PDB file of C-alpha atoms in Angstrom:
ATOM      1  CA  MET A   1       0.000   0.000   0.000  1.00 44.00           C
ATOM      2  CA  PRO A   2       1.462   3.376  -0.964  1.00 41.00           C
ATOM      3  CA  ALA A   3       2.491   5.679   1.821  1.00 39.00           C
ATOM      4  CA  VAL A   4       0.096   8.448   2.750  1.00 36.00           C
ATOM      5  CA  THR A   5       1.646  11.786   1.954  1.00 36.00           C
ATOM      6  CA  SER A   6       1.362  14.682   4.319  1.00 34.00           C
ATOM      7  CA  CYS A   7      -0.889  17.572   3.398  1.00 35.00           C
ATOM      8  CA  THR A   8      -1.577  21.122   4.454  1.00 31.00           C
ATOM      9  CA  ALA A   9      -3.997  21.423   7.364  1.00 32.00           C
ATOM     10  CA  ARG A  10      -5.578  24.292   9.185  1.00 32.00           C
ATOM     11  CA  ALA A  11      -5.028  24.009  12.915  1.00 31.00           C
ATOM     12  CA  VAL A  12      -7.783  25.374  15.131  1.00 33.00           C
ATOM     13  CA  VAL A  13      -6.834  25.958  18.738  1.00 32.00           C
ATOM     14  CA  ALA A  14      -8.879  26.825  21.813  1.00 36.00           C
ATOM     15  CA  PRO A  15      -8.823  30.559  22.659  1.00 36.00           C
ATOM     16  CA  ARG A  16      -6.383  31.690  25.335  1.00 37.00           C
ATOM     17  CA  ALA A  17      -9.279  33.035  27.360  1.00 41.00           C
ATOM     18  CA  SER A  18      -7.562  34.506  30.407  1.00 41.00           C
ATOM     19  CA  ALA A  19      -4.659  36.176  28.612  1.00 41.00           C
ATOM     20  CA  ASP A  20      -6.741  37.582  25.789  1.00 44.00           C
ATOM     21  CA  LYS A  21      -9.418  38.852  28.154  1.00 43.00           C
ATOM     22  CA  ALA A  22      -6.822  40.712  30.175  1.00 46.00           C
ATOM     23  CA  ASN A  23      -5.237  42.263  27.095  1.00 48.00           C
ATOM     24  CA  LYS A  24      -8.610  42.740  25.365  1.00 47.00           C
ATOM     25  CA  LYS A  25      -7.241  41.172  22.212  1.00 46.00           C
ATOM     26  CA  PRO A  26      -8.803  38.485  20.039  1.00 45.00           C
ATOM     27  CA  ALA A  27      -7.516  34.955  20.373  1.00 46.00           C
ATOM     28  CA  ALA A  28      -4.541  34.172  18.212  1.00 45.00           C
ATOM     29  CA  VAL A  29      -4.933  31.585  15.490  1.00 41.00           C
ATOM     30  CA  PRO A  30      -1.702  30.051  14.198  1.00 41.00           C
ATOM     31  CA  SER A  31      -0.993  30.028  10.499  1.00 39.00           C
ATOM     32  CA  ALA A  32      -1.434  26.888   8.455  1.00 38.00           C
ATOM     33  CA  LYS A  33       1.254  24.281   8.818  1.00 35.00           C
ATOM     34  CA  PRO A  34       1.957  20.777   7.491  1.00 33.00           C
ATOM     35  CA  ALA A  35       0.077  17.954   9.128  1.00 32.00           C
ATOM     36  CA  SER A  36      -0.274  14.300   8.308  1.00 32.00           C
ATOM     37  CA  LEU A  37      -3.452  12.262   8.012  1.00 33.00           C
ATOM     38  CA  ALA A  38      -2.673  10.978  11.492  1.00 33.00           C
ATOM     39  CA  ALA A  39      -3.324  14.472  12.819  1.00 31.00           C
ATOM     40  CA  ALA A  40      -6.863  14.336  11.528  1.00 35.00           C
ATOM     41  CA  SER A  41      -7.482  10.974  13.125  1.00 35.00           C
ATOM     42  CA  PHE A  42      -5.968  12.259  16.391  1.00 32.00           C
ATOM     43  CA  ALA A  43      -8.457  15.120  16.344  1.00 33.00           C
ATOM     44  CA  ALA A  44     -11.316  12.662  15.935  1.00 36.00           C
ATOM     45  CA  ALA A  45      -9.966  10.516  18.736  1.00 33.00           C
ATOM     46  CA  SER A  46     -10.027  13.520  21.072  1.00 33.00           C
ATOM     47  CA  LEU A  47     -13.801  13.587  20.739  1.00 33.00           C
ATOM     48  CA  ALA A  48     -14.651   9.900  20.958  1.00 34.00           C
ATOM     49  CA  PRO A  49     -13.036   6.467  21.332  1.00 32.00           C
ATOM     50  CA  SER A  50     -13.279   5.984  17.592  1.00 36.00           C
ATOM     51  CA  ALA A  51     -14.183   8.103  14.600  1.00 36.00           C
ATOM     52  CA  ALA A  52     -17.554   7.918  12.933  1.00 39.00           C
ATOM     53  CA  PHE A  53     -17.616   6.269   9.529  1.00 41.00           C
ATOM     54  CA  ALA A  54     -19.447   9.165   7.903  1.00 40.00           C
ATOM     55  CA  ALA A  55     -17.539  11.892   9.707  1.00 39.00           C
ATOM     56  CA  THR A  56     -13.885  10.944   9.641  1.00 40.00           C
ATOM     57  CA  GLU A  57     -14.195   9.338   6.239  1.00 39.00           C
ATOM     58  CA  ALA A  58     -15.276  12.751   5.044  1.00 40.00           C
ATOM     59  CA  ILE A  59     -12.648  14.692   7.010  1.00 39.00           C
ATOM     60  CA  SER A  60      -9.688  12.567   6.086  1.00 37.00           C
ATOM     61  CA  GLN A  61      -9.990  12.304   2.302  1.00 38.00           C
ATOM     62  CA  THR A  62      -6.572  12.292   0.725  1.00 31.00           C
ATOM     63  CA  ALA A  63      -7.885  12.339  -2.829  1.00 31.00           C
ATOM     64  CA  SER A  64      -8.258  16.111  -2.661  1.00 32.00           C
ATOM     65  CA  GLY A  65      -4.891  16.595  -0.980  1.00 31.00           C
ATOM     66  CA  VAL A  66      -6.485  18.277   2.028  1.00 32.00           C
ATOM     67  CA  GLY A  67      -6.541  17.250   5.648  1.00 33.00           C
ATOM     68  CA  LEU A  68      -7.773  18.941   8.804  1.00 34.00           C
ATOM     69  CA  ALA A  69      -6.188  19.028  12.247  1.00 36.00           C
ATOM     70  CA  VAL A  70      -8.289  20.202  15.178  1.00 37.00           C
ATOM     71  CA  GLY A  71      -6.674  21.026  18.503  1.00 40.00           C
ATOM     72  CA  GLY A  72      -8.837  19.060  20.900  1.00 46.00           C
ATOM     73  CA  ALA A  73     -12.474  18.753  21.912  1.00 46.00           C
ATOM     74  CA  ALA A  74     -12.599  22.281  23.333  1.00 47.00           C
ATOM     75  CA  ALA A  75     -11.673  23.708  19.934  1.00 45.00           C
ATOM     76  CA  VAL A  76     -14.398  21.720  18.228  1.00 43.00           C
ATOM     77  CA  ALA A  77     -16.937  22.973  20.743  1.00 46.00           C
ATOM     78  CA  GLY A  78     -15.733  26.503  20.083  1.00 47.00           C
ATOM     79  CA  VAL A  79     -16.207  26.306  16.310  1.00 44.00           C
ATOM     80  CA  ALA A  80     -19.369  24.179  16.377  1.00 46.00           C
ATOM     81  CA  GLY A  81     -21.638  27.166  15.931  1.00 47.00           C
ATOM     82  CA  LEU A  82     -19.726  28.350  12.882  1.00 43.00           C
ATOM     83  CA  LEU A  83     -19.894  24.925  11.266  1.00 44.00           C
ATOM     84  CA  VAL A  84     -23.607  24.584  11.887  1.00 45.00           C
ATOM     85  CA  VAL A  85     -24.515  27.901  10.282  1.00 42.00           C
ATOM     86  CA  THR A  86     -22.294  27.306   7.245  1.00 41.00           C
ATOM     87  CA  ASP A  87     -24.341  25.975   4.336  1.00 44.00           C
ATOM     88  CA  PRO A  88     -23.723  22.184   4.076  1.00 43.00           C
ATOM     89  CA  ASN A  89     -25.947  21.639   1.054  1.00 53.00           C
ATOM     90  CA  ARG A  90     -24.192  23.650  -1.636  1.00 53.00           C
ATOM     91  CA  ARG A  91     -22.484  20.734  -3.363  1.00 52.00           C
ATOM     92  CA  ARG A  92     -25.539  18.503  -2.936  1.00 54.00           C
ATOM     93  CA  GLU A  93     -27.734  21.081  -4.619  1.00 57.00           C
ATOM     94  CA  SER A  94     -25.163  21.503  -7.380  1.00 56.00           C
ATOM     95  CA  MET A  95     -25.159  17.777  -8.101  1.00 54.00           C
ATOM     96  CA  MET A  96     -28.949  17.579  -7.905  1.00 54.00           C
ATOM     97  CA  SER A  97     -29.301  20.443 -10.375  1.00 58.00           C
ATOM     98  CA  GLU A  98     -27.827  18.117 -12.989  1.00 58.00           C
ATOM     99  CA  THR A  99     -30.761  15.739 -12.512  1.00 55.00           C
ATOM    100  CA  GLY A 100     -33.546  18.291 -12.217  1.00 62.00           C
ATOM    101  CA  GLY A 101     -33.573  18.086  -8.414  1.00 57.00           C
ATOM    102  CA  ASP A 102     -33.925  14.289  -8.323  1.00 65.00           C
ATOM    103  CA  GLU A 103     -31.727  13.271  -5.385  1.00 65.00           C
ATOM    104  CA  ALA A 104     -32.030   9.526  -6.009  1.00 66.00           C
ATOM    105  CA  GLU A 105     -30.934  10.000  -9.614  1.00 69.00           C
ATOM    106  CA  SER A 106     -28.042  12.158  -8.438  1.00 66.00           C
ATOM    107  CA  VAL A 107     -26.901   9.350  -6.138  1.00 69.00           C
ATOM    108  CA  ARG A 108     -27.291   6.862  -8.995  1.00 66.00           C
ATOM    109  CA  ASN A 109     -25.093   9.014 -11.236  1.00 69.00           C
ATOM    110  CA  TYR A 110     -22.426   9.287  -8.546  1.00 71.00           C
ATOM    111  CA  PHE A 111     -22.248   5.541  -7.962  1.00 68.00           C
ATOM    112  CA  ASN A 112     -22.100   4.833 -11.685  1.00 65.00           C
ATOM    113  CA  THR A 113     -19.150   7.197 -12.220  1.00 68.00           C
ATOM    114  CA  VAL A 114     -16.471   8.393  -9.798  1.00 68.00           C
ATOM    115  CA  GLY A 115     -18.248   6.770  -6.855  1.00 65.00           C
ATOM    116  CA  ALA A 116     -18.171   3.339  -8.475  1.00 64.00           C
ATOM    117  CA  ASP A 117     -14.423   3.523  -9.089  1.00 68.00           C
ATOM    118  CA  ARG A 118     -13.751   4.663  -5.550  1.00 70.00           C
ATOM    119  CA  TRP A 119     -15.960   2.141  -3.751  1.00 67.00           C
ATOM    120  CA  LYS A 120     -14.903  -0.752  -5.981  1.00 67.00           C
ATOM    121  CA  LYS A 121     -11.371  -0.063  -4.766  1.00 71.00           C
ATOM    122  CA  ILE A 122     -12.465   0.169  -1.146  1.00 75.00           C
ATOM    123  CA  TYR A 123     -14.479  -3.054  -1.272  1.00 75.00           C
ATOM    124  CA  GLY A 124     -11.952  -4.841  -3.467  1.00 72.00           C
ATOM    125  CA  GLU A 125      -8.565  -6.397  -2.879  1.00 72.00           C
ATOM    126  CA  THR A 126      -6.337  -3.902  -4.653  1.00 74.00           C
ATOM    127  CA  ASP A 127      -3.409  -2.332  -2.827  1.00 79.00           C
ATOM    128  CA  GLU A 128      -4.141   0.987  -4.554  1.00 76.00           C
ATOM    129  CA  VAL A 129      -5.930   2.443  -1.548  1.00 85.00           C
ATOM    130  CA  ASN A 130      -4.919   5.036   0.993  1.00 85.00           C
ATOM    131  CA  LYS A 131      -5.011   4.630   4.756  1.00 88.00           C
ATOM    132  CA  VAL A 132      -8.592   5.852   5.058  1.00 82.00           C
ATOM    133  CA  GLN A 133      -9.916   3.638   2.273  1.00 84.00           C
ATOM    134  CA  LEU A 134      -8.168   0.564   3.659  1.00 89.00           C
ATOM    135  CA  ASP A 135      -9.555   1.231   7.120  1.00 87.00           C
ATOM    136  CA  ILE A 136     -13.101   1.616   5.748  1.00 87.00           C
ATOM    137  CA  ARG A 137     -12.674  -1.642   3.812  1.00 90.00           C
ATOM    138  CA  GLN A 138     -11.659  -3.433   6.992  1.00 93.00           C
ATOM    139  CA  GLY A 139     -14.477  -1.866   9.003  1.00 94.00           C
ATOM    140  CA  HIS A 140     -17.105  -2.759   6.419  1.00 94.00           C
ATOM    141  CA  GLN A 141     -15.780  -6.304   6.276  1.00 95.00           C
ATOM    142  CA  LYS A 142     -16.087  -6.601  10.051  1.00 97.00           C
ATOM    143  CA  THR A 143     -19.753  -5.644   9.797  1.00 97.00           C
ATOM    144  CA  VAL A 144     -20.275  -8.167   6.998  1.00 97.00           C
ATOM    145  CA  ASP A 145     -18.514 -10.866   9.035  1.00 97.00           C
ATOM    146  CA  LYS A 146     -20.852 -10.194  11.953  1.00 98.00           C
ATOM    147  CA  VAL A 147     -23.884 -10.724   9.736  1.00 98.00           C
ATOM    148  CA  ILE A 148     -22.394 -13.939   8.378  1.00 97.00           C
ATOM    149  CA  GLY A 149     -21.640 -15.002  11.947  1.00 96.00           C
ATOM    150  CA  TRP A 150     -25.276 -14.461  12.904  1.00 96.00           C
ATOM    151  CA  MET A 151     -26.239 -16.833  10.082  1.00 94.00           C
ATOM    152  CA  ALA A 152     -23.633 -19.444  11.043  1.00 91.00           C
ATOM    153  CA  GLY A 153     -24.993 -22.790  12.147  1.00 88.00           C
ATOM    154  CA  LYS A 154     -28.252 -22.298  10.259  1.00 93.00           C
ATOM    155  CA  ASP A 155     -29.178 -24.285   7.207  1.00 95.00           C
ATOM    156  CA  MET A 156     -29.241 -21.602   4.533  1.00 96.00           C
ATOM    157  CA  ASN A 157     -30.221 -23.913   1.675  1.00 95.00           C
ATOM    158  CA  GLY A 158     -33.373 -22.521   0.140  1.00 92.00           C
ATOM    159  CA  VAL A 159     -33.512 -19.491   2.452  1.00 97.00           C
ATOM    160  CA  THR A 160     -34.521 -16.473   0.368  1.00 98.00           C
ATOM    161  CA  VAL A 161     -32.455 -13.340   0.927  1.00 98.00           C
ATOM    162  CA  CYS A 162     -32.791  -9.840  -0.468  1.00 98.00           C
ATOM    163  CA  ASP A 163     -29.539  -7.903  -0.146  1.00 98.00           C
ATOM    164  CA  ALA A 164     -30.588  -4.322  -0.913  1.00 98.00           C
ATOM    165  CA  GLY A 165     -27.677  -2.051  -1.743  1.00 95.00           C
ATOM    166  CA  CYS A 166     -25.349  -5.001  -2.282  1.00 95.00           C
ATOM    167  CA  GLY A 167     -22.426  -2.939  -3.588  1.00 91.00           C
ATOM    168  CA  THR A 168     -19.818  -5.275  -5.027  1.00 92.00           C
ATOM    169  CA  GLY A 169     -21.263  -8.323  -3.270  1.00 96.00           C
ATOM    170  CA  SER A 170     -19.290  -8.497  -0.019  1.00 96.00           C
ATOM    171  CA  LEU A 171     -22.328  -9.980   1.770  1.00 98.00           C
ATOM    172  CA  ALA A 172     -24.443 -11.302  -1.104  1.00 98.00           C
ATOM    173  CA  ILE A 173     -21.723 -13.589  -2.457  1.00 98.00           C
ATOM    174  CA  PRO A 174     -20.912 -15.506   0.772  1.00 97.00           C
ATOM    175  CA  LEU A 175     -24.636 -15.856   1.501  1.00 98.00           C
ATOM    176  CA  ALA A 176     -25.179 -17.313  -1.969  1.00 98.00           C
ATOM    177  CA  LEU A 177     -22.222 -19.667  -1.547  1.00 97.00           C
ATOM    178  CA  SER A 178     -23.764 -20.855   1.737  1.00 97.00           C
ATOM    179  CA  GLY A 179     -26.792 -22.059  -0.228  1.00 97.00           C
ATOM    180  CA  ALA A 180     -29.206 -19.135   0.133  1.00 98.00           C
ATOM    181  CA  ALA A 181     -31.315 -17.999  -2.799  1.00 98.00           C
ATOM    182  CA  VAL A 182     -30.036 -14.430  -3.046  1.00 98.00           C
ATOM    183  CA  SER A 183     -31.522 -11.456  -4.838  1.00 98.00           C
ATOM    184  CA  ALA A 184     -28.783  -8.812  -4.831  1.00 98.00           C
ATOM    185  CA  SER A 185     -29.456  -5.300  -6.038  1.00 98.00           C
ATOM    186  CA  ASP A 186     -27.783  -1.915  -6.074  1.00 94.00           C
ATOM    187  CA  ILE A 187     -28.633   1.483  -7.501  1.00 89.00           C
ATOM    188  CA  SER A 188     -25.313   1.368  -9.370  1.00 87.00           C
ATOM    189  CA  SER A 189     -25.186  -0.883 -12.421  1.00 89.00           C
ATOM    190  CA  ALA A 190     -21.393  -0.648 -12.266  1.00 86.00           C
ATOM    191  CA  MET A 191     -21.288  -1.915  -8.676  1.00 87.00           C
ATOM    192  CA  VAL A 192     -23.800  -4.738  -9.089  1.00 93.00           C
ATOM    193  CA  GLY A 193     -22.077  -5.765 -12.326  1.00 93.00           C
ATOM    194  CA  GLU A 194     -18.834  -6.099 -10.382  1.00 91.00           C
ATOM    195  CA  ALA A 195     -20.656  -8.230  -7.793  1.00 94.00           C
ATOM    196  CA  GLU A 196     -21.837 -10.643 -10.483  1.00 97.00           C
ATOM    197  CA  VAL A 197     -18.330 -10.904 -11.931  1.00 96.00           C
ATOM    198  CA  ARG A 198     -16.907 -11.675  -8.495  1.00 95.00           C
ATOM    199  CA  PHE A 199     -19.507 -14.378  -7.857  1.00 98.00           C
ATOM    200  CA  ASN A 200     -18.763 -16.029 -11.207  1.00 98.00           C
ATOM    201  CA  ASN A 201     -15.039 -15.890 -10.448  1.00 97.00           C
ATOM    202  CA  GLU A 202     -15.658 -17.697  -7.138  1.00 97.00           C
ATOM    203  CA  ILE A 203     -17.498 -20.491  -8.938  1.00 98.00           C
ATOM    204  CA  ALA A 204     -14.805 -20.695 -11.620  1.00 97.00           C
ATOM    205  CA  ALA A 205     -12.218 -21.022  -8.841  1.00 97.00           C
ATOM    206  CA  GLY A 206     -13.955 -24.129  -7.513  1.00 97.00           C
ATOM    207  CA  LYS A 207     -16.565 -22.904  -5.026  1.00 97.00           C
ATOM    208  CA  LYS A 208     -19.781 -24.928  -4.976  1.00 95.00           C
ATOM    209  CA  ALA A 209     -22.583 -23.214  -6.834  1.00 96.00           C
ATOM    210  CA  PRO A 210     -25.882 -22.858  -4.953  1.00 96.00           C
ATOM    211  CA  SER A 211     -28.904 -24.761  -6.243  1.00 96.00           C
ATOM    212  CA  VAL A 212     -30.531 -21.406  -7.007  1.00 96.00           C
ATOM    213  CA  ALA A 213     -28.183 -19.005  -8.753  1.00 96.00           C
ATOM    214  CA  PRO A 214     -28.111 -15.506  -7.256  1.00 98.00           C
ATOM    215  CA  LYS A 215     -29.816 -12.744  -9.183  1.00 98.00           C
ATOM    216  CA  PHE A 216     -27.928  -9.468  -9.590  1.00 98.00           C
ATOM    217  CA  GLU A 217     -29.949  -6.427 -10.630  1.00 97.00           C
ATOM    218  CA  ALA A 218     -29.385  -2.696 -10.945  1.00 95.00           C
ATOM    219  CA  LEU A 219     -32.291  -1.422  -8.850  1.00 94.00           C
ATOM    220  CA  GLY A 220     -32.796   1.425  -6.428  1.00 91.00           C
ATOM    221  CA  LEU A 221     -33.765   0.286  -2.951  1.00 93.00           C
ATOM    222  CA  GLU A 222     -37.373   1.408  -3.394  1.00 94.00           C
ATOM    223  CA  GLU A 223     -37.574  -0.610  -6.617  1.00 95.00           C
ATOM    224  CA  CYS A 224     -36.937  -3.932  -4.847  1.00 97.00           C
ATOM    225  CA  SER A 225     -40.020  -6.132  -4.719  1.00 97.00           C
ATOM    226  CA  GLY A 226     -41.139  -9.587  -3.616  1.00 98.00           C
ATOM    227  CA  LYS A 227     -41.097 -11.465  -0.323  1.00 98.00           C
ATOM    228  CA  TYR A 228     -38.001 -12.901   1.353  1.00 98.00           C
ATOM    229  CA  ASP A 229     -37.132 -14.790   4.514  1.00 98.00           C
ATOM    230  CA  VAL A 230     -34.312 -12.346   5.234  1.00 98.00           C
ATOM    231  CA  VAL A 231     -33.709  -8.786   4.058  1.00 98.00           C
ATOM    232  CA  THR A 232     -30.301  -7.179   4.568  1.00 98.00           C
ATOM    233  CA  CYS A 233     -29.285  -3.563   3.974  1.00 98.00           C
ATOM    234  CA  ILE A 234     -25.721  -2.856   5.086  1.00 97.00           C
ATOM    235  CA  ASP A 235     -24.059   0.576   5.069  1.00 94.00           C
ATOM    236  CA  VAL A 236     -26.762   2.084   2.840  1.00 93.00           C
ATOM    237  CA  MET A 237     -28.740   4.226   5.272  1.00 93.00           C
ATOM    238  CA  ILE A 238     -25.864   6.714   5.355  1.00 89.00           C
ATOM    239  CA  HIS A 239     -27.008   7.854   1.889  1.00 84.00           C
ATOM    240  CA  TYR A 240     -30.575   8.554   3.078  1.00 88.00           C
ATOM    241  CA  PRO A 241     -31.607  11.889   4.626  1.00 86.00           C
ATOM    242  CA  THR A 242     -33.688  11.819   7.788  1.00 86.00           C
ATOM    243  CA  ASP A 243     -36.960  12.564   6.029  1.00 87.00           C
ATOM    244  CA  ARG A 244     -36.568   9.480   3.826  1.00 90.00           C
ATOM    245  CA  VAL A 245     -35.381   6.951   6.410  1.00 94.00           C
ATOM    246  CA  ASN A 246     -38.825   5.962   7.693  1.00 96.00           C
ATOM    247  CA  GLY A 247     -39.986   5.267   4.162  1.00 96.00           C
ATOM    248  CA  MET A 248     -36.827   3.275   3.491  1.00 96.00           C
ATOM    249  CA  ILE A 249     -37.346   1.148   6.607  1.00 98.00           C
ATOM    250  CA  ASN A 250     -41.034   0.630   5.828  1.00 98.00           C
ATOM    251  CA  HIS A 251     -40.193  -0.598   2.341  1.00 98.00           C
ATOM    252  CA  LEU A 252     -37.481  -2.971   3.556  1.00 98.00           C
ATOM    253  CA  ALA A 253     -39.873  -4.285   6.212  1.00 98.00           C
ATOM    254  CA  SER A 254     -42.537  -4.931   3.570  1.00 98.00           C
ATOM    255  CA  LEU A 255     -40.115  -7.265   1.773  1.00 98.00           C
ATOM    256  CA  SER A 256     -39.276  -9.386   4.827  1.00 98.00           C
ATOM    257  CA  GLU A 257     -41.316 -12.309   6.072  1.00 97.00           C
ATOM    258  CA  ASP A 258     -39.118 -12.953   9.095  1.00 97.00           C
ATOM    259  CA  LYS A 259     -35.803 -11.143   9.558  1.00 98.00           C
ATOM    260  CA  LEU A 260     -34.452  -7.686   8.753  1.00 98.00           C
ATOM    261  CA  ILE A 261     -30.802  -6.704   9.219  1.00 98.00           C
ATOM    262  CA  VAL A 262     -29.717  -3.072   8.811  1.00 98.00           C
ATOM    263  CA  SER A 263     -26.728  -0.923   9.672  1.00 98.00           C
ATOM    264  CA  PHE A 264     -26.291   2.841   9.962  1.00 96.00           C
ATOM    265  CA  ALA A 265     -23.906   5.503  11.255  1.00 91.00           C
ATOM    266  CA  PRO A 266     -25.332   6.648  14.624  1.00 92.00           C
ATOM    267  CA  LYS A 267     -25.944  10.330  15.211  1.00 87.00           C
ATOM    268  CA  THR A 268     -24.164  11.970  18.149  1.00 64.00           C
ATOM    269  CA  LEU A 269     -23.047  15.563  18.695  1.00 72.00           C
ATOM    270  CA  ALA A 270     -19.377  14.686  18.216  1.00 59.00           C
ATOM    271  CA  TYR A 271     -19.956  12.767  14.989  1.00 61.00           C
ATOM    272  CA  SER A 272     -22.258  15.482  13.648  1.00 65.00           C
ATOM    273  CA  ILE A 273     -19.576  18.145  14.194  1.00 66.00           C
ATOM    274  CA  LEU A 274     -16.879  15.997  12.622  1.00 58.00           C
ATOM    275  CA  LYS A 275     -19.051  15.277   9.598  1.00 61.00           C
ATOM    276  CA  ARG A 276     -19.764  18.963   9.157  1.00 63.00           C
ATOM    277  CA  VAL A 277     -16.039  19.759   9.305  1.00 59.00           C
ATOM    278  CA  GLY A 278     -15.444  17.171   6.611  1.00 56.00           C
ATOM    279  CA  GLU A 279     -18.049  18.754   4.356  1.00 57.00           C
ATOM    280  CA  LEU A 280     -15.910  21.887   4.236  1.00 56.00           C
ATOM    281  CA  PHE A 281     -13.155  19.905   2.468  1.00 51.00           C
ATOM    282  CA  PRO A 282     -14.890  17.520   0.038  1.00 49.00           C
ATOM    283  CA  GLY A 283     -12.735  15.302  -2.143  1.00 50.00           C
ATOM    284  CA  PRO A 284     -13.683  15.050  -5.832  1.00 47.00           C
ATOM    285  CA  SER A 285     -14.473  11.325  -5.587  1.00 44.00           C
ATOM    286  CA  LYS A 286     -16.161  11.416  -2.182  1.00 49.00           C
ATOM    287  CA  ALA A 287     -19.901  10.994  -1.796  1.00 46.00           C
ATOM    288  CA  THR A 288     -21.345  14.387  -0.980  1.00 45.00           C
ATOM    289  CA  ARG A 289     -24.050  12.843   1.192  1.00 64.00           C
ATOM    290  CA  ALA A 290     -23.325  11.333   4.575  1.00 75.00           C
ATOM    291  CA  TYR A 291     -26.320  11.178   6.881  1.00 86.00           C
ATOM    292  CA  LEU A 292     -26.180  10.148  10.530  1.00 91.00           C
ATOM    293  CA  HIS A 293     -29.260   8.748  12.273  1.00 94.00           C
ATOM    294  CA  ALA A 294     -30.302   8.616  15.908  1.00 94.00           C
ATOM    295  CA  GLU A 295     -30.575   5.009  17.027  1.00 95.00           C
ATOM    296  CA  GLU A 296     -33.838   5.622  18.878  1.00 95.00           C
ATOM    297  CA  ASP A 297     -35.379   7.023  15.693  1.00 96.00           C
ATOM    298  CA  VAL A 298     -34.311   4.008  13.652  1.00 97.00           C
ATOM    299  CA  GLU A 299     -35.613   1.624  16.294  1.00 97.00           C
ATOM    300  CA  SER A 300     -38.929   3.501  16.487  1.00 97.00           C
ATOM    301  CA  ALA A 301     -39.324   3.224  12.720  1.00 97.00           C
ATOM    302  CA  LEU A 302     -38.589  -0.498  12.880  1.00 98.00           C
ATOM    303  CA  LYS A 303     -41.176  -0.947  15.629  1.00 98.00           C
ATOM    304  CA  ALA A 304     -43.775   0.957  13.628  1.00 98.00           C
ATOM    305  CA  ALA A 305     -43.029  -1.319  10.671  1.00 98.00           C
ATOM    306  CA  GLY A 306     -43.692  -4.423  12.786  1.00 98.00           C
ATOM    307  CA  PHE A 307     -40.165  -5.432  13.781  1.00 98.00           C
ATOM    308  CA  LYS A 308     -38.341  -5.661  17.094  1.00 98.00           C
ATOM    309  CA  VAL A 309     -34.578  -5.497  17.582  1.00 98.00           C
ATOM    310  CA  THR A 310     -33.275  -8.836  18.832  1.00 98.00           C
ATOM    311  CA  ARG A 311     -29.533  -8.286  18.526  1.00 97.00           C
ATOM    312  CA  ARG A 312     -27.233  -5.310  18.053  1.00 97.00           C
ATOM    313  CA  GLU A 313     -23.524  -4.806  17.473  1.00 97.00           C
ATOM    314  CA  MET A 314     -21.197  -1.834  17.048  1.00 94.00           C
ATOM    315  CA  THR A 315     -18.341  -1.900  14.575  1.00 94.00           C
ATOM    316  CA  ALA A 316     -15.655   0.697  15.130  1.00 87.00           C
ATOM    317  CA  THR A 317     -12.315   1.243  13.457  1.00 86.00           C
ATOM    318  CA  GLN A 318     -10.325   4.433  13.095  1.00 80.00           C
ATOM    319  CA  PHE A 319     -12.386   5.749  10.179  1.00 79.00           C
ATOM    320  CA  TYR A 320     -15.522   3.597  10.213  1.00 86.00           C
ATOM    321  CA  PHE A 321     -18.329   3.511  12.739  1.00 87.00           C
ATOM    322  CA  SER A 322     -21.516   1.497  12.226  1.00 93.00           C
ATOM    323  CA  ARG A 323     -24.400   0.221  14.350  1.00 96.00           C
ATOM    324  CA  LEU A 324     -25.771  -3.147  13.204  1.00 98.00           C
ATOM    325  CA  LEU A 325     -29.285  -4.285  14.137  1.00 98.00           C
ATOM    326  CA  GLU A 326     -30.866  -7.701  13.679  1.00 98.00           C
ATOM    327  CA  CYS A 327     -34.665  -7.515  13.803  1.00 98.00           C
ATOM    328  CA  GLU A 328     -37.489 -10.038  13.703  1.00 98.00           C
ATOM    329  CA  ARG A 329     -41.086  -9.593  12.735  1.00 98.00           C
ATOM    330  CA  VAL A 330     -43.364  -9.291  15.747  1.00 96.00           C
TER     331      VAL A 330
END
């Protein structure tokens, strides 16, 4: 893996309150100075044990050659107001203007172009990834492994599974190889096409083909239809704004006869501030949408849709943070 080069960062420090008050001078802010990607992760660590997937992934993009170092939790608290009032939707609106205001179509375009290339690298096996991308790959895989672990010991032959937002097949493929009848879909034709190629490569390499071949389709989440024993939707909710999450959960619930498994980036004050900081320095290949969701809101929506949470896990790495819920129909 290539070394991560250092980049220019703006350091924000807490005001020297007592000295400046006595001298009646504004707090001094040091000039920009070199800082490595590690500085950005250190700043995130000062706020929480680990960085949020949506937040630090946004802050620490190296594709744009920009990093951000923040001098401690007190500094973040001091600039929180400024970050909140700064318009976070400018780039989103710019992208949406290309699709006549259709946000879903804007997301589709992203994941079929620069987004597809970026996330195929993250979810793949190439060494051409930076520190952040590798960490996200490892974090995502940990979440996938937990889902597979929950299925371990169960006879999956003939079990119908809908993997909505399958990406490049990190979950859909092992479930299919375990014998499940998998319907894997993604809004990106490029991503789901890669998933199908990877599955076929596994079979060509000697893996046993399931009795029912998996179906790979380029479909938006709301376009998925049918009834399944299990519905999974991993690391997709981050692309859904708050006002669309309930509808998303209701639709997923309508597809499931028995079990629903979802993951999301939980919303806390620290993660919200970090995400907002990251939006000030967007990389050209980074998704411009990264939505955090309060766990109680997600659970309430699941309850309203007829499901109860039976198991929950947290996956945390340096740049990835995800809450995983296993739910059963009441």
